[in-house]
XYZ file of C-alpha atoms in Angstrom:
623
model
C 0.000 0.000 0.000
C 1.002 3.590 -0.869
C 1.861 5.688 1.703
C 1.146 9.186 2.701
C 4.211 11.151 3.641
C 4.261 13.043 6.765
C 5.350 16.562 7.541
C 7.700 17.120 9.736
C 8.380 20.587 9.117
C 9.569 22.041 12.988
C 8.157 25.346 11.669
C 4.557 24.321 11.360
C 4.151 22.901 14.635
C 1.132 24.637 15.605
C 0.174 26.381 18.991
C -2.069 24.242 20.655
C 0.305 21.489 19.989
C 3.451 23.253 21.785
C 2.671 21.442 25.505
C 2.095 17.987 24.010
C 4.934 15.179 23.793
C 6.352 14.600 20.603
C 6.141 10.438 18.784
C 9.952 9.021 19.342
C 11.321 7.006 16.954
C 10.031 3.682 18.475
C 6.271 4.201 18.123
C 7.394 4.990 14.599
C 8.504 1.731 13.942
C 5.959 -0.009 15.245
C 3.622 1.573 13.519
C 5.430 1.119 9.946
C 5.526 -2.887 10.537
C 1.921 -3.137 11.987
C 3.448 -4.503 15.262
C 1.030 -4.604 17.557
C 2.176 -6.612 20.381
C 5.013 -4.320 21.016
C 3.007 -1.470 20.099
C 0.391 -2.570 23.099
C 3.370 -2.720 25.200
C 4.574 1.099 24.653
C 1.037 2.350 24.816
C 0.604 0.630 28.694
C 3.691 2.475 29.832
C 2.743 5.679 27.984
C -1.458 5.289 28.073
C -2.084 8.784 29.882
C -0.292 10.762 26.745
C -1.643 8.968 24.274
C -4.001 10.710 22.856
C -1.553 14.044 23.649
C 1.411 12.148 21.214
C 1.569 14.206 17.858
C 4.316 14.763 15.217
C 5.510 18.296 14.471
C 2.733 19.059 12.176
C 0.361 17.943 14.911
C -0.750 13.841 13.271
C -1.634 11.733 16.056
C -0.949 7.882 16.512
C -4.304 7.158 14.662
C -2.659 9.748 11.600
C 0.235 7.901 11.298
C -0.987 4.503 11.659
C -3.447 5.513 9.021
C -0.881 6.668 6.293
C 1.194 3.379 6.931
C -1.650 1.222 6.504
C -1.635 -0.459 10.133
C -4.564 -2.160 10.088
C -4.197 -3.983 13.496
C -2.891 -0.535 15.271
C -6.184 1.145 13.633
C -8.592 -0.959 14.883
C -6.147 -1.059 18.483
C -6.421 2.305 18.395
C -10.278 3.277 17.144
C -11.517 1.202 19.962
C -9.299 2.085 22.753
C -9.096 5.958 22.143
C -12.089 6.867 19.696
C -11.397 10.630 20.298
C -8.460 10.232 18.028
C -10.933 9.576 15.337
C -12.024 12.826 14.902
C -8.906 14.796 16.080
C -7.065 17.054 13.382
C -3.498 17.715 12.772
C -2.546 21.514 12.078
C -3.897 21.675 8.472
C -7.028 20.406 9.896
C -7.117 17.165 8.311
C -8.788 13.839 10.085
C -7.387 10.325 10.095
C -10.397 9.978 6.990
C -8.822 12.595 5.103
C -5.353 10.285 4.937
C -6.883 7.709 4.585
C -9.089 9.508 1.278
C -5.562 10.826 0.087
C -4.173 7.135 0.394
C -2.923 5.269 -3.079
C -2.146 6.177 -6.645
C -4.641 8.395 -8.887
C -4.688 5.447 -11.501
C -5.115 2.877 -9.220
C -8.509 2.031 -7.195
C -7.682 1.488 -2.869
C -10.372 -0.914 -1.656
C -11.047 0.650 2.166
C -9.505 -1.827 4.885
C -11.960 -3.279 7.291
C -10.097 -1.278 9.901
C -11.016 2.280 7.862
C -14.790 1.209 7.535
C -14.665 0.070 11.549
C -13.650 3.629 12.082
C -16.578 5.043 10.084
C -18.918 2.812 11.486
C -17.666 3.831 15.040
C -18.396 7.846 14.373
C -20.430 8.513 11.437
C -19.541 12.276 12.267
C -16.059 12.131 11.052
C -17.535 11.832 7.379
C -18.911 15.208 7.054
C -16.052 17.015 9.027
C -14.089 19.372 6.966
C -10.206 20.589 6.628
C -8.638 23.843 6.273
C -9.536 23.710 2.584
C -13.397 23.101 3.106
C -12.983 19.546 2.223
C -14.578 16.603 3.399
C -13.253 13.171 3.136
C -15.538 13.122 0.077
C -13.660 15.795 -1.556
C -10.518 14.528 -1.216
C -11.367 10.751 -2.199
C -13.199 12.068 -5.509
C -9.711 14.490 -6.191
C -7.277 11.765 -5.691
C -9.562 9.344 -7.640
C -10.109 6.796 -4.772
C -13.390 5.504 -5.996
C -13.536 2.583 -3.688
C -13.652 5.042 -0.488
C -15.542 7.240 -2.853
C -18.496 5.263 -3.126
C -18.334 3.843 0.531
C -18.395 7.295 2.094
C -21.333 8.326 -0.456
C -22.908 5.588 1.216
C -22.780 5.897 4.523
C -23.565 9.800 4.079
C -25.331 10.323 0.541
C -25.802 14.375 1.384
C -21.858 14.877 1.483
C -21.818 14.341 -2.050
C -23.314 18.323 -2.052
C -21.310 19.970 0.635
C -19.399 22.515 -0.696
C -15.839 23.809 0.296
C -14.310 26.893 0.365
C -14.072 26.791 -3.830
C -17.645 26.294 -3.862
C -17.171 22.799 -5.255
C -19.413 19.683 -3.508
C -17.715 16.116 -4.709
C -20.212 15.918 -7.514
C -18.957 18.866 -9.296
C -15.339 16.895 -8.553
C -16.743 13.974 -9.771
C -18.001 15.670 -13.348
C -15.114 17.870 -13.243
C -12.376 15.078 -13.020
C -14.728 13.401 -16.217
C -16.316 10.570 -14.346
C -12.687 9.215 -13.703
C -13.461 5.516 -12.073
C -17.278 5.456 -12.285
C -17.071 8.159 -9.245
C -19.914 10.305 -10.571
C -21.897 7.268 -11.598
C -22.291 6.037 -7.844
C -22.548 9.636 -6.843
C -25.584 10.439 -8.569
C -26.876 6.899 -7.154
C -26.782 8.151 -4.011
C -30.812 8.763 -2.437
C -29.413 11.973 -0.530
C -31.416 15.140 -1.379
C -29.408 18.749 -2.461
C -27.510 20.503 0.320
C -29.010 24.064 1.192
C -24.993 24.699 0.101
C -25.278 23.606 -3.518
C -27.364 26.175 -4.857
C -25.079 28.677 -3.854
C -21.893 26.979 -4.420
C -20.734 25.073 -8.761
C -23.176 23.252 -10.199
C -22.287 20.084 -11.719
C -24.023 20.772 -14.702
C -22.211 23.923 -15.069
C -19.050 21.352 -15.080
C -20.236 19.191 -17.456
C -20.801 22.061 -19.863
C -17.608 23.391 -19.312
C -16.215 19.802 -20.308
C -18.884 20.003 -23.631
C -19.171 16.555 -22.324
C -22.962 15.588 -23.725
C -22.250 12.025 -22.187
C -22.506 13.412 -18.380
C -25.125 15.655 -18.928
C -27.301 12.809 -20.317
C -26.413 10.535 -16.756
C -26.900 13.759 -15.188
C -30.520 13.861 -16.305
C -31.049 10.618 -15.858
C -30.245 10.295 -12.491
C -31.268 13.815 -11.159
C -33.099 15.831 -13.479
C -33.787 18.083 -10.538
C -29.983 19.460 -10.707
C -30.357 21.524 -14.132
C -32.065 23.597 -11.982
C -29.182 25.218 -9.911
C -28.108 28.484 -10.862
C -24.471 29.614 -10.836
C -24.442 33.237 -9.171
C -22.305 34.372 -11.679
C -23.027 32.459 -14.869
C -26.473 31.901 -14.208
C -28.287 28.387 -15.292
C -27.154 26.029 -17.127
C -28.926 27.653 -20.193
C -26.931 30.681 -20.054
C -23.347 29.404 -19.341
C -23.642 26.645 -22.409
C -24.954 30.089 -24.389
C -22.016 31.865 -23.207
C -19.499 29.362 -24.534
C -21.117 28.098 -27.892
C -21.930 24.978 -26.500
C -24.423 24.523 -29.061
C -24.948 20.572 -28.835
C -25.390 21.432 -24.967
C -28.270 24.016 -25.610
C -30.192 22.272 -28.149
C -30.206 19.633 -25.182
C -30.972 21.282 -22.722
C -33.884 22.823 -24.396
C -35.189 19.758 -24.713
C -34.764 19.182 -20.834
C -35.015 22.070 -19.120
C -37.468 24.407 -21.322
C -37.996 27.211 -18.928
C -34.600 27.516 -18.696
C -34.644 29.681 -21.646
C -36.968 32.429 -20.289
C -35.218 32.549 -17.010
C -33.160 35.872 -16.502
C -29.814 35.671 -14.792
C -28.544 38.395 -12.002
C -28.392 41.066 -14.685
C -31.662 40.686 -16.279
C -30.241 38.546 -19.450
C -31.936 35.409 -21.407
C -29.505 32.839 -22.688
C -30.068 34.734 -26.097
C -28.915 37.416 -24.842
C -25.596 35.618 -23.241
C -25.076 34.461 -26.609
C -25.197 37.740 -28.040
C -23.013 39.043 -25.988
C -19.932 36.254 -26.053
C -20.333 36.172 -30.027
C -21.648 32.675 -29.993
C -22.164 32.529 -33.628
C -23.517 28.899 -33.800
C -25.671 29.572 -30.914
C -27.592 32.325 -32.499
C -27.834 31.126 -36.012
C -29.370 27.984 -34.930
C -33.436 28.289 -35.516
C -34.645 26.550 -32.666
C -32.838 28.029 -29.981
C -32.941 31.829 -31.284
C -37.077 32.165 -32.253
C -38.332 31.590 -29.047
C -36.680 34.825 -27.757
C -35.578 36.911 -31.164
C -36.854 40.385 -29.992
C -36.906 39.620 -26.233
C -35.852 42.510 -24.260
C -34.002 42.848 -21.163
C -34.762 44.738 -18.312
C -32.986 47.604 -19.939
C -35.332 46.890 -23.296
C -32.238 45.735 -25.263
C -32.909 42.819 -27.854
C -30.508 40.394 -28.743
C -29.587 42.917 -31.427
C -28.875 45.739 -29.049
C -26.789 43.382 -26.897
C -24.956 42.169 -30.163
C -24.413 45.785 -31.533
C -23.161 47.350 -27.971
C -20.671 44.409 -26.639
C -19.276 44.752 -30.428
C -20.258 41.181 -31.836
C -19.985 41.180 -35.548
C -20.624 37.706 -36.060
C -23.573 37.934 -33.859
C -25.472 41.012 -35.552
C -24.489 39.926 -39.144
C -26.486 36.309 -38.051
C -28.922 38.275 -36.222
C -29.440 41.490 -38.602
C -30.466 39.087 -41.834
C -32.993 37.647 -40.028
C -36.520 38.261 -41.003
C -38.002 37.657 -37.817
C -35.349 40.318 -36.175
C -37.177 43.939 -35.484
C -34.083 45.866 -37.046
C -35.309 49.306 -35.775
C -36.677 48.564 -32.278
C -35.781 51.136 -29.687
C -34.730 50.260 -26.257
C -35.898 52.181 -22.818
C -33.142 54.908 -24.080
C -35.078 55.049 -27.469
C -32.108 54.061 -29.220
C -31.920 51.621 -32.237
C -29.170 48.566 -31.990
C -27.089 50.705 -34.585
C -27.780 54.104 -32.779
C -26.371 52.045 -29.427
C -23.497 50.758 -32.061
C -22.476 54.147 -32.851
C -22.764 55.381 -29.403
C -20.393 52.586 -28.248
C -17.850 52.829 -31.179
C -17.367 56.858 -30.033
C -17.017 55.500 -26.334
C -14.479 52.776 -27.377
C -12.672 54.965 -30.000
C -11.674 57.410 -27.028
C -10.420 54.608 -25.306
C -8.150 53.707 -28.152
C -6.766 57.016 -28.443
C -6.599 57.603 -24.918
C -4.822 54.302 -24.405
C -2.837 55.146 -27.414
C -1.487 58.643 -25.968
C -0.677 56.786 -22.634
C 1.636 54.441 -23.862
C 3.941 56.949 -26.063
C 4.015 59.086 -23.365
C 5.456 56.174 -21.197
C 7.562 54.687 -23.937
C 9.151 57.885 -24.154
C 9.694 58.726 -20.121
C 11.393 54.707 -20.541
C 13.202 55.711 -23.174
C 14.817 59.433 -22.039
C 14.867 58.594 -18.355
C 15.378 54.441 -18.049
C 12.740 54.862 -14.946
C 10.193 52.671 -15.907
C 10.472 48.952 -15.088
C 10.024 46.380 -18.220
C 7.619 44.691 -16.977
C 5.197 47.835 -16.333
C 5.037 48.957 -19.485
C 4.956 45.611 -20.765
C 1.393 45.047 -19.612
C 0.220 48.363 -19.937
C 1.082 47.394 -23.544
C -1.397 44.325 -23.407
C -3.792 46.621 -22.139
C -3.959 48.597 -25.232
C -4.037 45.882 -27.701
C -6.735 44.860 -25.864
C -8.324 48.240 -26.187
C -7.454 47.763 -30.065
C -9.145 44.753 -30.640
C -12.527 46.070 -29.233
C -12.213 48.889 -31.102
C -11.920 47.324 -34.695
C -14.429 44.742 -33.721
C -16.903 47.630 -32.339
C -16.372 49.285 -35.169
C -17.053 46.637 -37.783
C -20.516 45.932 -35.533
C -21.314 49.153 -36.522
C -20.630 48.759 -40.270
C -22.992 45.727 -40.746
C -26.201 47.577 -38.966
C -25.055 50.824 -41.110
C -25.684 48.575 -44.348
C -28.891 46.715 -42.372
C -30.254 48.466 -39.982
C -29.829 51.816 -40.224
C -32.701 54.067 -39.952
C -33.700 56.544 -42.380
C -32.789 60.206 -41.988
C -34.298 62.936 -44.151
C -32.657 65.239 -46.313
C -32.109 68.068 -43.346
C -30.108 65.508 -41.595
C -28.001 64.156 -44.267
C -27.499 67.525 -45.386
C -27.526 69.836 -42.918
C -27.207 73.467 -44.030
C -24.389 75.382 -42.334
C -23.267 78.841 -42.950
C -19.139 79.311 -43.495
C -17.385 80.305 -40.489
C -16.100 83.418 -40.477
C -11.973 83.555 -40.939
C -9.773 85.968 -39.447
C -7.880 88.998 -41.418
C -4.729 87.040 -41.202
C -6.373 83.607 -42.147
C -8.369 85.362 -44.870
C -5.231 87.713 -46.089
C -3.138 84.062 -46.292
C -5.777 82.238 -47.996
C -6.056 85.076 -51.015
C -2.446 85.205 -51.218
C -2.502 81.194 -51.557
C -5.378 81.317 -54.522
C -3.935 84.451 -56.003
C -0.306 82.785 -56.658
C -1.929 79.570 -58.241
C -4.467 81.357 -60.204
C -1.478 83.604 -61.639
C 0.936 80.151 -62.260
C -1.981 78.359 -64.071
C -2.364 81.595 -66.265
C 0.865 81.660 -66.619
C 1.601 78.247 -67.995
C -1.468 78.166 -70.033
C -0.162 81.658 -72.163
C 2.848 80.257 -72.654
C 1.374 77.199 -74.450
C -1.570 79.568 -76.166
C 2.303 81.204 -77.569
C 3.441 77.997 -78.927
C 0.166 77.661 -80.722
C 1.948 78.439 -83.821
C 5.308 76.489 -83.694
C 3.022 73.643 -82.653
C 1.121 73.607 -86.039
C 4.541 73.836 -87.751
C 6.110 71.081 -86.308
C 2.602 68.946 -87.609
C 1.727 70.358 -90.612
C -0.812 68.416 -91.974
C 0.250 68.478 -95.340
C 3.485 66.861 -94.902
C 1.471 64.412 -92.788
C -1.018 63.541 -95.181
C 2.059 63.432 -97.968
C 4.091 61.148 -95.817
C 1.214 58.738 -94.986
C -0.979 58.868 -97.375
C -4.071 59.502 -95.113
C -7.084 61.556 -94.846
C -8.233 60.279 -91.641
C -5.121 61.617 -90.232
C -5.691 65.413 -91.189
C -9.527 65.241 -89.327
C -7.679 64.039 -86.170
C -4.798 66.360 -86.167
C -7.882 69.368 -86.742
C -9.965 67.915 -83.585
C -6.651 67.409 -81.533
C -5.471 70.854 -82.166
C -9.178 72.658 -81.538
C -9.520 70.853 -78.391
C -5.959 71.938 -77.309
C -7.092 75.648 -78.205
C -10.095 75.382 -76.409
C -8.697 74.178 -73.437
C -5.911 76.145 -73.074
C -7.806 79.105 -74.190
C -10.313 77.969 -71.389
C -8.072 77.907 -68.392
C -6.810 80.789 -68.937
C -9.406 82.565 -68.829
C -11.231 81.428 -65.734
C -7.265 81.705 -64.093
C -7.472 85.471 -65.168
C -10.917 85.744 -63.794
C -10.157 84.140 -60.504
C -6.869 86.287 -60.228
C -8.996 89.713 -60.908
C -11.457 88.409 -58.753
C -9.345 88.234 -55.677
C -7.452 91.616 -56.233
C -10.964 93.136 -56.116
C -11.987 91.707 -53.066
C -8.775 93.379 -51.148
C -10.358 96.284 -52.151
C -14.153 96.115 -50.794
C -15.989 94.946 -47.631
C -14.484 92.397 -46.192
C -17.561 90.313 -46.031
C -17.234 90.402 -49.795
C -14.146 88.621 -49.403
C -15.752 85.395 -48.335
C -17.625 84.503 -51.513
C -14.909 85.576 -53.590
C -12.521 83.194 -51.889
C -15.566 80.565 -52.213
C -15.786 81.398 -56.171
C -12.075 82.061 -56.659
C -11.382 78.477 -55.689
C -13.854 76.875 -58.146
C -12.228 79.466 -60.912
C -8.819 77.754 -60.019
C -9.943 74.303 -59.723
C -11.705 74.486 -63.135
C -8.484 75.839 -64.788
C -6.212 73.190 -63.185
C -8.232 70.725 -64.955
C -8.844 72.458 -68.052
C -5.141 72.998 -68.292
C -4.549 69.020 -67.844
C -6.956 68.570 -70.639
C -4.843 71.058 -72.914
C -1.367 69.143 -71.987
C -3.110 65.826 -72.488
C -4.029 67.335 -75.613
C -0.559 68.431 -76.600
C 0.905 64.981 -76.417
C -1.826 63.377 -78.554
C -0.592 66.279 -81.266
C 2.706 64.981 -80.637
C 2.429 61.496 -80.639
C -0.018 61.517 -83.596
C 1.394 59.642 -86.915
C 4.310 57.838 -84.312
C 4.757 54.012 -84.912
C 4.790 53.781 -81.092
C 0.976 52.653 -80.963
C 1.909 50.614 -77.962
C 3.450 54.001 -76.325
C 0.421 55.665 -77.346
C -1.600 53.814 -75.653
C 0.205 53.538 -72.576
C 0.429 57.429 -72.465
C -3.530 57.316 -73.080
C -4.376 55.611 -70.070
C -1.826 56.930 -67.869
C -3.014 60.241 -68.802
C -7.066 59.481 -68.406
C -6.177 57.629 -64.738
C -4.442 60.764 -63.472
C -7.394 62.994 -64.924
C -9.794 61.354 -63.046
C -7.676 61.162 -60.034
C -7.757 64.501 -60.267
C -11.329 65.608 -60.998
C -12.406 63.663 -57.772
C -9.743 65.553 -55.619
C -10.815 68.658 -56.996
C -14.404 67.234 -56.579
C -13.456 66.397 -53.555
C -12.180 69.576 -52.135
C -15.130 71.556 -54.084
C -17.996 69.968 -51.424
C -19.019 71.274 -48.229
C -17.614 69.665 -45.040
C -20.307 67.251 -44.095
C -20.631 65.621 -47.549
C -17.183 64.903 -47.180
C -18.061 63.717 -44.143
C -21.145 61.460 -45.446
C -18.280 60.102 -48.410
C -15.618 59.207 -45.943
C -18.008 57.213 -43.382
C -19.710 55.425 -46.477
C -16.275 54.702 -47.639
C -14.388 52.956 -44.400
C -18.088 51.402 -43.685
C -17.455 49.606 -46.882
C -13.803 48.972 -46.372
C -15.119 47.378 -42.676
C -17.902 45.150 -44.250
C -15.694 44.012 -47.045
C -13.045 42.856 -44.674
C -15.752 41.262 -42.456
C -17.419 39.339 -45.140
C -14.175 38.211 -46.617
C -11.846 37.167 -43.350
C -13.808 36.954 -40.933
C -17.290 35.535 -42.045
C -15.167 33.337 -44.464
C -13.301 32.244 -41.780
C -16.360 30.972 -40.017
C -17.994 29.673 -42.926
C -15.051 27.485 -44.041
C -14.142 25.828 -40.962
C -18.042 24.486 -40.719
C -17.533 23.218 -44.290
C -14.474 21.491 -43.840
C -16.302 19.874 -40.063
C -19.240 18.918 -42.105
C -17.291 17.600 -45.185
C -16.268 14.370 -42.731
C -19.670 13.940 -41.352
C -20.925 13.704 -45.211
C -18.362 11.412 -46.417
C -19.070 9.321 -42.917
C -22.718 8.874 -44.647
C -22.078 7.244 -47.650
């Protein structure tokens, strides 16, 4: 047999024990060979200190002889001095809490007839409890001794719910340690009826869901359907912790089981829908039969599963939940806000985070840097903190991007385009900005007379005489004539409306300064419109030069170079030419799009081919 070591550690002899006599080395070996005789003979010289003979850590005779495996000195002892039998060494531990410890984890200890004597002699000892909480129970199911496992669940079924100072009874052990030698079989066997502990304390179903073991939840129902009851005071019933993990097999189960389960609330008001909302628990929500019963269920804040899914940042969650036709998209909750008006509420909170978080850590990776005075290992975690931060952030963010495509509601015209009156500059602001427009307005009119000059040379150098002499085509001479008007008209064009903005800005110095506003407004589209124009005319200019060339393929690499960078920019210039808040209204639209594209592709992908390639084994399993 096994034995459990002793401590003799002088330093944790404990107080009470101080005026007691100390087991010499004879008892000792006595004890180890089982010699009783000679043990007898000691104990008759010594019987008046018997029960005051402990080892530095406080084990009595009974403790010793118990982690030896004495039988004969047990049962000597059990009758002769039965107050041993519930005395505890300093960490609190009875003779049954050795002998529960006793023996390998993979092998089963059958109790000795002297161990089940002592139980038999003082039922009590069963229930009492260590410095840990733990009964004999406890420790028999942790070490795996199933033998003294079941005999103790026997003699006292109700132990198997005590709870110790974990909150764990021996049947959440038992489930927790995966049924490990039948343990949890004979448990649930037992005819003893739930603790008034065990609500308040784990519930073993809570540990079979943690396992996703459907195996023990079906012997847990089968043996005590009562238990799927208990609530957890923190994850609630059973319902909403398998919600909370994506234990889907789990909730389709217990939805079979425990029904009502699904419209209890936990401490904070939530239904397991909402749970699953919250954690993301994409296979939880998509599945039919666990979602309609409770699609638009509020909380007692009025949030719907969609609220929950939009604020906690769940993009999985509202994309599932959002496409759903029996989802109210628009509902409002007690703050009469939509899921995407609480999505872009929490994306401002979170963003301020990030940038607050952000700020924080250059400001202390630069005081580590200059000054060496922050430890590593500070700044380290702060770091974590703010990739934590970051993650939120990008997923609260995406949230929001799905309901903007789904579920966002309809604003009229006022609010999409709200009308705002310029803010006034200041002299030095306004003086800057005409010098600005008055410089480019004068380069662009520059540049465009000096090709208006070359007008002349540039009909020389492709006359199309000697075109239509050296190639023979007629075709060619239309072309050059279209090429060469559209240059003129371009060119002509922008520098005009360059003059115009130019004269229209050395005006305004000289009138009411309120004047100077709209000219500045006006000025700019005057410029803008001559920057492209004068693109056009260059563009123009090269098609004159290039016309008749062999180099088609140049030609046409020119061609779309040229168109690309036209476009580019006409939507700068665009761009710059709208108010503030429609370049607001283009920029959101834009990184909404950017957000759902990435979503759909990485992250819904992601999800989507991992089921296929779990189902793809099932299906070939079939045939």
């Amino acid at each position: 047999m096994d034995r459990v070591e002793i401590n003799i550690d002088q330093n944790s002899i404990p107080t009470d024990h101080m005026t007691t006599s100390m087991i010499d080395s004879e008892f000792y070996k006595c004890v180890r060979r089982d010699n009783i005789e000679e043990f007898k003979s000691r104990v008759l010289l010594r019987k008046h200190l018997i029960e005051k003979l402990v080892t530095p850590c406080g084990n009595t005779l009974l403790h010793v002889a118990v982690s030896y495996g004495s039988d004969e000195i047990i049962a000597y002892l059990t009758k002769e001095f039965p107050v041993l039998i519930t005395t505890q060494n300093s960490q609190e531990d009875t003779v049954l809490h050795l002998a529960a410890r006793e023996g390998k984890a993979e092998e089963d200890t059958v109790p000795s007839h002297a161990i089940k004597s002592l139980v038999e002699s003082n039922p009590s000892v069963v229930r009492m409890t260590n410095e840990k909480g733990n009964t004999p129970l406890h420790d028999a199911v942790i070490k795996g001794n199933g033998e003294l496992a079941i005999f103790l669940a026997s003699k006292d079924p109700e132990v198997a719910y005590y709870n110790n100072k974990n909150g764990r009874s021996p049947l959440y052990l038992a489930v927790e340690n995966g049924n490990k030698k039948g343990i949890l079989d004979d448990l649930l066997k037992s005819k003893g009826e739930d603790g008034d502990a065990l609500p308040k304390g784990k519930s073993p179903v809570h540990a079979a869901i943690e396992r996703r073991d459907i195996g023990i939840l079906e012997k847990i129902v089968e043996a005590k359907p009562e238990l799927l009851r208990l609530t957890d005071e923190e994850l609630g019933n059973s319902l909403h912790y398998a919600s909370s993990i994506g234990f889907l097999e789990g909730v389709k189960f217990l939805l079979d089981k425990f029904l009502n389960g699904a419209y209890e609330r936990n401490s904070e008001g939530n239904y397991p829908i909402h749970i699953a909302c919250k954690n993301d628990s994409v296979d939880v929500v998509k599945d039919p039969k666990v979602v309609e019963p409770l699609v638009n269920a509020t909380d007692k804040f009025g949030n719907t599963p969609l609220h929950l899914a939009a604020c906690f940042g769940r993009p999985m969650a509202s994309f599932v939940l959002v496409r759903d036709k029996r989802v109210e998209r628009f509902i409002v909750n007690n703050e009469k806000w939509t899921p995407y008006d609480l999505a872009e509420q929490q994306s401002k909170i979170v963003e301020e985070e990030f940038d607050i978080a952000n700020e924080m850590t250059v400001v202390e990776r630069q005081k580590f840097d200059s000054k060496k005075s922050i430890p590593a290992d500070e700044t380290k975690g702060k770091e974590a903190g703010s990739e934590e931060i970051a993650v939120n952030y990008f997923e609260a963010v995406m949230s929001l991007s799905i309901l903007y495509f789904h579920a966002c509601p309809k604003r009229s015209l006022s609010e999409l385009f709200p009308v705002k009156r310029p803010m006034p500059l200041r002299g030095e602001e306004m003086k800057s900005l005409l010098g600005n427009l008055l410089v480019a307005a004068v380069l662009v009119a520059g540049v465009t007379f000096a090709g208006a000059i070359q007008l002349p040379q540039l009909r020389e150098n492709n006359n199309p005489g000697d075109i239509h002499h050296e190639l023979n085509s007629t075709s060619l001479n239309s072309s050059h004539e279209n090429l060469l008007y559209g240059y003129l008209f371009l060119d002509v064009g922008a520098l005009s409306t360059s003059l115009m903005a130019a004269l229209i800005l050395l005006w305004s110095n000289f009138n009411d300064p309120k004047f100077q506003i709209h000219a500045v407004v006006f000025s700019t589209y005057l410029v803008f419109l001559a920057i492209i124009m004068m693109f056009g005319a260059f563009f123009f200019s090269v098609k004159i030069a290039l016309l008749g060339s062999h180099g088609g393929s140049l030609a046409v690499t020119i061609t779309v170079v040229a168109v690309m960078f036209f476009i580019y920019l006409a939507s700068l210039v665009i761009h710059w030419m709208n108010p503030a808040f429609v370049h607001q209204i283009f920029l959101q639209l834009l990184l909404h799009c950017c957000y759902y594209i990435y979503f759909f592709l990485f992250i819904h992908g992601e999800w989507w081919l991992a089921h296929k390639l779990n189902d793809h084994p099932k299906r070939s399993s079939r045939y």
